[in-house]
PDB file of C-alpha atoms in Angstrom:
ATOM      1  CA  UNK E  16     -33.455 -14.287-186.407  1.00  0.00           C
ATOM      2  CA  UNK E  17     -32.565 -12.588-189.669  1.00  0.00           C
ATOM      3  CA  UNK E  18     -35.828 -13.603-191.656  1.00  0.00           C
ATOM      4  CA  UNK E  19     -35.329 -12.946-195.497  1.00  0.00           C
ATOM      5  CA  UNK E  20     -31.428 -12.562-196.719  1.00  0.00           C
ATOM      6  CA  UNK E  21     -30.709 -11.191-200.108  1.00  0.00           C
ATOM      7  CA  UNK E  22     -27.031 -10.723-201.522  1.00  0.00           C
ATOM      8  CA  UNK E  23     -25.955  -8.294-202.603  1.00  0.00           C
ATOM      9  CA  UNK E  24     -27.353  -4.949-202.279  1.00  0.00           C
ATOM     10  CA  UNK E  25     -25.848  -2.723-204.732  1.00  0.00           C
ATOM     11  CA  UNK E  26     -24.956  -4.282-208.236  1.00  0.00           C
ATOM     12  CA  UNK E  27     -24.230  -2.628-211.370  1.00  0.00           C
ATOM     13  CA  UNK E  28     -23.847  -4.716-214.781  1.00  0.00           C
ATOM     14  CA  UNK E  29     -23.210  -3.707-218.826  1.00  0.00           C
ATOM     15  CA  UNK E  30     -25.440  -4.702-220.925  1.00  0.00           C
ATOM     16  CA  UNK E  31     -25.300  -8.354-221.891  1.00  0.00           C
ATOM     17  CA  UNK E  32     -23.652  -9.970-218.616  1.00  0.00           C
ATOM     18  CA  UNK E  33     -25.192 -12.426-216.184  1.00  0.00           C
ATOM     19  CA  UNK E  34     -25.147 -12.580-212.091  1.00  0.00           C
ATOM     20  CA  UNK E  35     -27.232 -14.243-209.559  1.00  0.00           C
ATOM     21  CA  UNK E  36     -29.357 -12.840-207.392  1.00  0.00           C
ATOM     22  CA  UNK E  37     -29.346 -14.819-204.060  1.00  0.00           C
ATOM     23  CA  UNK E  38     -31.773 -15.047-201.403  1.00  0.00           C
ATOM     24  CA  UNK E  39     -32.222 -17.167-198.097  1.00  0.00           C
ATOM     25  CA  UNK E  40     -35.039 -17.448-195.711  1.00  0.00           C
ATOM     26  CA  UNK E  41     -34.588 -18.957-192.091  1.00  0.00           C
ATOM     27  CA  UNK E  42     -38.273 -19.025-190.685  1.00  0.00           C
ATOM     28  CA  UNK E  43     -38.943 -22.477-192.265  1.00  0.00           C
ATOM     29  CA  UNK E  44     -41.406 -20.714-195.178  1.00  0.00           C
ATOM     30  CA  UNK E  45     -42.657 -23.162-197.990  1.00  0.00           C
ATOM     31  CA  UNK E  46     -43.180 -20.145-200.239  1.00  0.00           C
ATOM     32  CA  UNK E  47     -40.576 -18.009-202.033  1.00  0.00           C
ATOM     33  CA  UNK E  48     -41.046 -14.923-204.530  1.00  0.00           C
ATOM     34  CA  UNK E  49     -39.274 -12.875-206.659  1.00  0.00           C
ATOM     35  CA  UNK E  50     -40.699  -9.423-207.271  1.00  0.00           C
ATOM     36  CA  UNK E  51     -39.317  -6.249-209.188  1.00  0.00           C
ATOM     37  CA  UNK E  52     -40.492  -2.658-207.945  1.00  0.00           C
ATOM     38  CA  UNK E  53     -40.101   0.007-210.640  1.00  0.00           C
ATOM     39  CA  UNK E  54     -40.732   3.713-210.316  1.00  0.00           C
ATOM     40  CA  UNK E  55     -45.149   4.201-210.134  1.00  0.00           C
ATOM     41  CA  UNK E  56     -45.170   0.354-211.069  1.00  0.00           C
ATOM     42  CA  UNK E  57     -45.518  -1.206-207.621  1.00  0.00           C
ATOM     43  CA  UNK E  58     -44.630  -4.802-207.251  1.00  0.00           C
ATOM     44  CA  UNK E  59     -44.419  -6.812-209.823  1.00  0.00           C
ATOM     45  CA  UNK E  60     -43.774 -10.384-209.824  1.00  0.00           C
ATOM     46  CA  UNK E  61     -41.035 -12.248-211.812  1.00  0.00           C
ATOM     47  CA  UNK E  62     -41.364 -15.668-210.690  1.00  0.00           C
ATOM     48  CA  UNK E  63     -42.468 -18.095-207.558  1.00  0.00           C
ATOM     49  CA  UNK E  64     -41.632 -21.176-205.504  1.00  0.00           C
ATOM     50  CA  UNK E  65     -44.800 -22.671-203.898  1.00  0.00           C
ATOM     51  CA  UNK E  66     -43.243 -25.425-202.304  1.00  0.00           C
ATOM     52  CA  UNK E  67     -39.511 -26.923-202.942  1.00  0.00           C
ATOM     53  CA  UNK E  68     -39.029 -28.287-205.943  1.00  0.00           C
ATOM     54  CA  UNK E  69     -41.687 -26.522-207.574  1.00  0.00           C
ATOM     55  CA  UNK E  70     -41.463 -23.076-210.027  1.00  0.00           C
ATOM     56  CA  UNK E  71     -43.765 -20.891-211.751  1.00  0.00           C
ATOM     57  CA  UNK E  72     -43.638 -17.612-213.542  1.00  0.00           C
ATOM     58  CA  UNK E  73     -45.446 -14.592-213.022  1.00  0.00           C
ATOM     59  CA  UNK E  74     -46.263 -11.413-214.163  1.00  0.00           C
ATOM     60  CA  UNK E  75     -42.690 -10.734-215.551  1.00  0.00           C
ATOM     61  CA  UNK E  76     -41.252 -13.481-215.798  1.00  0.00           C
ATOM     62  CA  UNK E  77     -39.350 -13.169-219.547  1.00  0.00           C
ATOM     63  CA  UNK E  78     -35.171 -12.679-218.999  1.00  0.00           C
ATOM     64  CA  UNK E  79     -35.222 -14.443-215.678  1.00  0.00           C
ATOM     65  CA  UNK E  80     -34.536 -17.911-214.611  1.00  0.00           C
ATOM     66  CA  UNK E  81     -34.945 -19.244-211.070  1.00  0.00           C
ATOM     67  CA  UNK E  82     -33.730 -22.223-208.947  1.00  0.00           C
ATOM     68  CA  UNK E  83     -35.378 -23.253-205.951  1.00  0.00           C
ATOM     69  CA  UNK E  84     -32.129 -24.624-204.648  1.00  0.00           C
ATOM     70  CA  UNK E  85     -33.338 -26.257-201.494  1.00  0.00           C
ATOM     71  CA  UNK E  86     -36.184 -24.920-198.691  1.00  0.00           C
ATOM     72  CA  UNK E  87     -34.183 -22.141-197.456  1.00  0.00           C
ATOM     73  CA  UNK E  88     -32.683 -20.794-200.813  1.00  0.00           C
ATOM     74  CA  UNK E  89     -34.240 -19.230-203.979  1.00  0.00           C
ATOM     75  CA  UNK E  90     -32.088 -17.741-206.929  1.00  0.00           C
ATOM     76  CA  UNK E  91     -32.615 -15.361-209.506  1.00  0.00           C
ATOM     77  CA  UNK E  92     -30.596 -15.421-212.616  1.00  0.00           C
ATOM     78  CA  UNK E  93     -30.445 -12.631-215.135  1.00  0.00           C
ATOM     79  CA  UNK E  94     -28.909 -14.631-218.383  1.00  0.00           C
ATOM     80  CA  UNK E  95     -27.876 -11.550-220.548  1.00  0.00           C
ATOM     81  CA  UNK E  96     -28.817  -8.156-218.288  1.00  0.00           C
ATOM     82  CA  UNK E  97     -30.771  -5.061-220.186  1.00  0.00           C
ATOM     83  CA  UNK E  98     -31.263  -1.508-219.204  1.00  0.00           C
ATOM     84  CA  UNK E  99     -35.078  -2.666-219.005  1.00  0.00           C
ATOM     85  CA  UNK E 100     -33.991  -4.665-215.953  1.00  0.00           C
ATOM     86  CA  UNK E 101     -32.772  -1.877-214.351  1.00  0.00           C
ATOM     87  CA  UNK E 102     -34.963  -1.972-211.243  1.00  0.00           C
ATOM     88  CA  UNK E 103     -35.210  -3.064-207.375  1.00  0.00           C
ATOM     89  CA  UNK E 104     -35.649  -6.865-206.852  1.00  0.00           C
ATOM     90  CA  UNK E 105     -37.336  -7.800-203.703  1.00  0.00           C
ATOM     91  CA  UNK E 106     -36.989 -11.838-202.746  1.00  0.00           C
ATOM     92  CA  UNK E 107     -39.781 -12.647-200.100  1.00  0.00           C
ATOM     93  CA  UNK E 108     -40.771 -15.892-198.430  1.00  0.00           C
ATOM     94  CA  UNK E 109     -44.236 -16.775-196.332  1.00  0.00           C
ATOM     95  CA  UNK E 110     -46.057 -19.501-194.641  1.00  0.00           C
ATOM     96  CA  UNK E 111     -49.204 -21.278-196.866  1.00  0.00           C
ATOM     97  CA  UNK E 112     -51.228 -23.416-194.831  1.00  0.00           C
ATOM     98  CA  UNK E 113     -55.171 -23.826-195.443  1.00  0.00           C
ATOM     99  CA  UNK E 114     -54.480 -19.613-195.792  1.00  0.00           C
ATOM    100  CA  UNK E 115     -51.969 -17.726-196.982  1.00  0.00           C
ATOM    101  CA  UNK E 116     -49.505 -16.027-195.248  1.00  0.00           C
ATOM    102  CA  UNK E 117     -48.145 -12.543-195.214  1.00  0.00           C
ATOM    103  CA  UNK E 118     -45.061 -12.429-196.907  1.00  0.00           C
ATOM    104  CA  UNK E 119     -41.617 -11.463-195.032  1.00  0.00           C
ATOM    105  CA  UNK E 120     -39.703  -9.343-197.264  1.00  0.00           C
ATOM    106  CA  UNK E 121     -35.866  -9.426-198.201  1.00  0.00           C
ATOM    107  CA  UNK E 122     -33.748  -5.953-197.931  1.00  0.00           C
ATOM    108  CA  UNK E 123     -33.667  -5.797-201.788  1.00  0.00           C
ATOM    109  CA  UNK E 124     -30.921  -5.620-204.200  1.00  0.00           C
ATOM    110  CA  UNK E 125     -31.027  -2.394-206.755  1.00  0.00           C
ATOM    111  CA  UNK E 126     -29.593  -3.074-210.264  1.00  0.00           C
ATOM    112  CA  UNK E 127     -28.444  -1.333-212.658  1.00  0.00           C
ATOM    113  CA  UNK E 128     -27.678  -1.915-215.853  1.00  0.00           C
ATOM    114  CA  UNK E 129     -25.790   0.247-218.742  1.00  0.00           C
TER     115      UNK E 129
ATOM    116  CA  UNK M  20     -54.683  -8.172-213.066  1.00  0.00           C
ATOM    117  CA  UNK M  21     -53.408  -5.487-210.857  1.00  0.00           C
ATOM    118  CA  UNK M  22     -55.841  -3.961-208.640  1.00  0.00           C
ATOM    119  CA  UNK M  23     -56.741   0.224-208.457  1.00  0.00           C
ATOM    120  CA  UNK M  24     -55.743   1.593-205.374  1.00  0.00           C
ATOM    121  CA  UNK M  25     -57.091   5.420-204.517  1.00  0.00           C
ATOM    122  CA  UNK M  26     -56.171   7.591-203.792  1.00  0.00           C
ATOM    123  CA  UNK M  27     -52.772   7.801-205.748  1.00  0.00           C
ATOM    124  CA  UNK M  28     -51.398   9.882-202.810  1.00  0.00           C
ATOM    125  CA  UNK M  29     -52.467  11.755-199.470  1.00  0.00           C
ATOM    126  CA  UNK M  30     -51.439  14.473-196.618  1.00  0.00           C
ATOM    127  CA  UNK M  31     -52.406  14.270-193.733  1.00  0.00           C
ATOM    128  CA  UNK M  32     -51.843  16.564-190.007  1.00  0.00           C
ATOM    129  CA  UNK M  33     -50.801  14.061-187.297  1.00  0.00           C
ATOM    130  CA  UNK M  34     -53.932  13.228-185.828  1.00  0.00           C
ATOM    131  CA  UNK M  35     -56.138  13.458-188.730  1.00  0.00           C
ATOM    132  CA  UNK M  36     -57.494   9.942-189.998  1.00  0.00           C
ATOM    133  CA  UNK M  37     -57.362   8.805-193.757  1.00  0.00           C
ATOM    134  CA  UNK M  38     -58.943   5.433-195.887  1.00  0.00           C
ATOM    135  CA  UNK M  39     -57.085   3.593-198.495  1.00  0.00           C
ATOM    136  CA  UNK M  40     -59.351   1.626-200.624  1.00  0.00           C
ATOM    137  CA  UNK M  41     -57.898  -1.129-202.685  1.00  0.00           C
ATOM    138  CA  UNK M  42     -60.402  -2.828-205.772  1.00  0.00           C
ATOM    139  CA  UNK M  43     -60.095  -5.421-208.219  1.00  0.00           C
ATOM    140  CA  UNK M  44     -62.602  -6.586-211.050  1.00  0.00           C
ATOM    141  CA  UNK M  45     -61.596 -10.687-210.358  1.00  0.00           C
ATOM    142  CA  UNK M  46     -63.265 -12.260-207.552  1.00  0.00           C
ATOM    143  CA  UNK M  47     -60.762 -12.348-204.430  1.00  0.00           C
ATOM    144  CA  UNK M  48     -59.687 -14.644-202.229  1.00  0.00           C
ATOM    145  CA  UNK M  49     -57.703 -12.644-199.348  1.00  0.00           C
ATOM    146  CA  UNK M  50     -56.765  -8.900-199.271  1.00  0.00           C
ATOM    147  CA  UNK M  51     -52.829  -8.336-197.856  1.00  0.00           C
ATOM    148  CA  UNK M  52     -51.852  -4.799-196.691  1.00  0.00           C
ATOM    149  CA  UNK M  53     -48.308  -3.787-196.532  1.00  0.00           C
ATOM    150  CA  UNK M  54     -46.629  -0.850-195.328  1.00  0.00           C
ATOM    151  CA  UNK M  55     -42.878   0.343-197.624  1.00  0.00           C
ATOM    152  CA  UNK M  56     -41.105   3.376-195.923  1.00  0.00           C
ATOM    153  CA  UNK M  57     -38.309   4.708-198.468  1.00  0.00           C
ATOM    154  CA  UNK M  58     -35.303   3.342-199.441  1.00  0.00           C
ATOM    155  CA  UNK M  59     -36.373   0.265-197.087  1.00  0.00           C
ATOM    156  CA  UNK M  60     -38.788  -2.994-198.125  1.00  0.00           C
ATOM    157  CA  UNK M  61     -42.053  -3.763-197.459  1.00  0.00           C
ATOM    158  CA  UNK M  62     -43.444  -4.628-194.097  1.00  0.00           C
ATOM    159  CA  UNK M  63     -46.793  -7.020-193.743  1.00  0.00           C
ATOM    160  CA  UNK M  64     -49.719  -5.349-191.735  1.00  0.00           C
ATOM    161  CA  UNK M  65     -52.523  -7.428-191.871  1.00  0.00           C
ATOM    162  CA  UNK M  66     -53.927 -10.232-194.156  1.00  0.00           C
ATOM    163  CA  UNK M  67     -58.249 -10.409-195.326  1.00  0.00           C
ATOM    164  CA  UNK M  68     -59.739 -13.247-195.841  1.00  0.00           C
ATOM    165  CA  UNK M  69     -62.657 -14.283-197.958  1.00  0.00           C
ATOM    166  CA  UNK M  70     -65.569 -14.842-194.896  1.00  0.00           C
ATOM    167  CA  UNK M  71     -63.178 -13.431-192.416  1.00  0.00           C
ATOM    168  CA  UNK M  72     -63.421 -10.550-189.513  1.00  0.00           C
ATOM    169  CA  UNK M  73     -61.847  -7.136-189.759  1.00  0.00           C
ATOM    170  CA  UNK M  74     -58.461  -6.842-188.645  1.00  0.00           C
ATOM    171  CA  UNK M  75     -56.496  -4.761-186.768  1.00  0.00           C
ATOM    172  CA  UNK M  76     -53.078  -3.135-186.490  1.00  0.00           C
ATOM    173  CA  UNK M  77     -52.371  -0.658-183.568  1.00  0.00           C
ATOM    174  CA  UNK M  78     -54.415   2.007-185.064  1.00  0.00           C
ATOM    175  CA  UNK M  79     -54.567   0.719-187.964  1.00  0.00           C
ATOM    176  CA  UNK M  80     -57.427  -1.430-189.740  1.00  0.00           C
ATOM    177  CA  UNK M  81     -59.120  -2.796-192.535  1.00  0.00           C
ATOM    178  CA  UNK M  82     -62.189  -4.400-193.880  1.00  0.00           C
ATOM    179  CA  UNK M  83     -63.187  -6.453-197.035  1.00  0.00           C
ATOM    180  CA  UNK M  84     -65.862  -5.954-198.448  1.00  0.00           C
ATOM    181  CA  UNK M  85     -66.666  -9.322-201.006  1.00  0.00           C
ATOM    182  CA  UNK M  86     -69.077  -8.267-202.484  1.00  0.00           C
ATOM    183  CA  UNK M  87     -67.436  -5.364-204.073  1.00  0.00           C
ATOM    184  CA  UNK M  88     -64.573  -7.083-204.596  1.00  0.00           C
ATOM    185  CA  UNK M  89     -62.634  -4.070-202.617  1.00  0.00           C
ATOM    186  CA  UNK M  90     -60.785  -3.673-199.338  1.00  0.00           C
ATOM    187  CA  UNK M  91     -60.464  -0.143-197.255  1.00  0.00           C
ATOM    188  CA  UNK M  92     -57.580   0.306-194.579  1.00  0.00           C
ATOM    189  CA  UNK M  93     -58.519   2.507-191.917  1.00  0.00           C
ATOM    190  CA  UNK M  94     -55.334   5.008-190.526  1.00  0.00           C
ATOM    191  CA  UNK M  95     -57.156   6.458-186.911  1.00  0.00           C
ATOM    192  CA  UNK M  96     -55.570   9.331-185.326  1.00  0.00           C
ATOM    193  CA  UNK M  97     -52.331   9.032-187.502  1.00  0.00           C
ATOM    194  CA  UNK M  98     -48.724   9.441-186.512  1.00  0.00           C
ATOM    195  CA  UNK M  99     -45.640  10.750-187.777  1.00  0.00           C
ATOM    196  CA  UNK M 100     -44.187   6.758-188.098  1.00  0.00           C
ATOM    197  CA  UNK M 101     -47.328   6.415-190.548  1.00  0.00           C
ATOM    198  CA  UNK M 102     -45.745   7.965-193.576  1.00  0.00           C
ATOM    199  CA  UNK M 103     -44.715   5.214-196.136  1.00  0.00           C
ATOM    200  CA  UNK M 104     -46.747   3.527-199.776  1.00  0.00           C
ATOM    201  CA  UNK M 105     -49.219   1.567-198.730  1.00  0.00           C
ATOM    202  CA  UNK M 106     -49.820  -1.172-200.814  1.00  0.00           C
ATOM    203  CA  UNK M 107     -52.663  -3.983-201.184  1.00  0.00           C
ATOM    204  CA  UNK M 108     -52.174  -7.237-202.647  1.00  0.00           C
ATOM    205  CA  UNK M 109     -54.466  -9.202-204.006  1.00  0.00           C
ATOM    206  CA  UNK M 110     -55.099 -13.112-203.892  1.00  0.00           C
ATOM    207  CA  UNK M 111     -57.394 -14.191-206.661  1.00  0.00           C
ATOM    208  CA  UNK M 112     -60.043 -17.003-205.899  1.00  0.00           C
ATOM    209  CA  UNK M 113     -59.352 -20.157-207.220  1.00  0.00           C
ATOM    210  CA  UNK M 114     -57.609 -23.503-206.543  1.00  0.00           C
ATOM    211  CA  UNK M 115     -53.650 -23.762-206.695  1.00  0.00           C
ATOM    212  CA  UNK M 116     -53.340 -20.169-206.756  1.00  0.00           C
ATOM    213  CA  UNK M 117     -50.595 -18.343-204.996  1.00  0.00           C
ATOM    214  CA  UNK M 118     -50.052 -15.133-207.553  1.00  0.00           C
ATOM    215  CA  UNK M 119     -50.196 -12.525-204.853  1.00  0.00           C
ATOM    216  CA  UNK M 120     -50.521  -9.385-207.544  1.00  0.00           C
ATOM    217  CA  UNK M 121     -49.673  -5.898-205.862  1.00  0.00           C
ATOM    218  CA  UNK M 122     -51.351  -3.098-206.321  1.00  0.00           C
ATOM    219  CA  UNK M 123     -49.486   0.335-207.446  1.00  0.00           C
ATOM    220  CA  UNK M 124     -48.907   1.782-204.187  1.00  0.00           C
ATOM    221  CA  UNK M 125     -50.964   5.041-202.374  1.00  0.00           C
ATOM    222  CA  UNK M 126     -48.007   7.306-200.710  1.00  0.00           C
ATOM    223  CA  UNK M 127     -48.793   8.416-197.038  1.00  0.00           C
ATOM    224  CA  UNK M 128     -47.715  11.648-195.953  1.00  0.00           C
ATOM    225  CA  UNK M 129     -48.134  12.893-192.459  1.00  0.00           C
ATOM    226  CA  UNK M 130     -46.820  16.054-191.391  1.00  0.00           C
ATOM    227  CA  UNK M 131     -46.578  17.792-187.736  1.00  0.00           C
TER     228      UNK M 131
END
């Protein structure tokens, strides 16, 4: 059972190129986020995927795209990177019922942009 | 809006017990706990609901209080695998909402 998948794990970019950020759940979870951890800053979310087919942004949301690709898969896409994006990027996935659930986190994939 | 968590950081003897307290000025819906030992992600400990019980987490547990709008986590008799950031994330009452906002972390160290 590998839960939460995110590719890849190390990734360094210059300023002004794109990649994809991918991320796959296997425990059949409706719900899919993209956070961004930064140094004293906590977790901060960039966008989220309440049910496929659906996307919203959140707290960060501005230089990021998603794509809610299918149940199982939620991308990140950084359109032109900056050295503000330098950061951690978490993916996570849970289960929303009548509650929430708690959320199964990816691995993470540090960036880092010059 | 991110909630306040205190305190910022703690030390702790193995054995010794501690309380993380988690607030927010919007009225909440659930409380999450989470548990993010370095270098590695975070790891889901227990989840609060609006109405519900206390829960409980090995030694670990945690209340909500809803009328303060705040949550406490409770580390009894703490071990060594305790040290990690604790962090609290908050659901915010309200229909359609699934903006689980983290709070800034309290770092747990606990020392022999």
């Amino acid at each position: 059972n590998a839960g939460v998948t995110q590719t890849p794990k190390f990734q360094v970019l210059k300023t002004g190129q794109s990649m994809t950020l991918q991320c796959a759940q296997d425990m059949n979870h409706n719900s899919m986020y993209w956070y961004r951890q930064d140094p004293g800053m906590g977790l901060r979310l960039i966008y989220y995927s309440a049910s496929e087919g659906t996307t919203d942004k959140g707290e960060v949301p501005n230089g990021y795209n998603v794509s809610r690709l299918n149940k199982r898969e939620f991308s990140l896409r950084l359109e032109s990177a900056a050295p503000s994006q330098t950061s951690v990027y978490f993916c996570a996935s849970s289960l929303w019922t009548d509650v929430p659930g708690g959320y199964t986190f990816g691995s993470g994939t540090r960036l880092t942009v010059v | 809006q991110q909630p306040v968590q205190s305190p910022q950081a703690v030390i702790l003897r193995e054995g010794e017990d501690a309380v993380i307290n988690c607030s927010s000025s919007k009225a909440l819906y659930s409380v999450h706990w989470y548990r993010q030992k370095h270098g590695e992600a975070p790891v889901f400990l227990m989840i609060l609901l609006k109405g519900g019980e206390q829960m409980r987490h090995e030694k670990i547990s945690a209340s909500f209080n809803e009328k303060k709008q705040q949550s406490s986590l409770y580390l009894t008799a703490s071990q060594l695998s305790y040290s990690g950031t604790y962090f609290c994330g908050t659901l915010r009452a309200g229909a359609g909402s699934y903006q689980l906002t983290f709070g800034k972390g309290t770092k747990l160290s606990v020392i022999p």
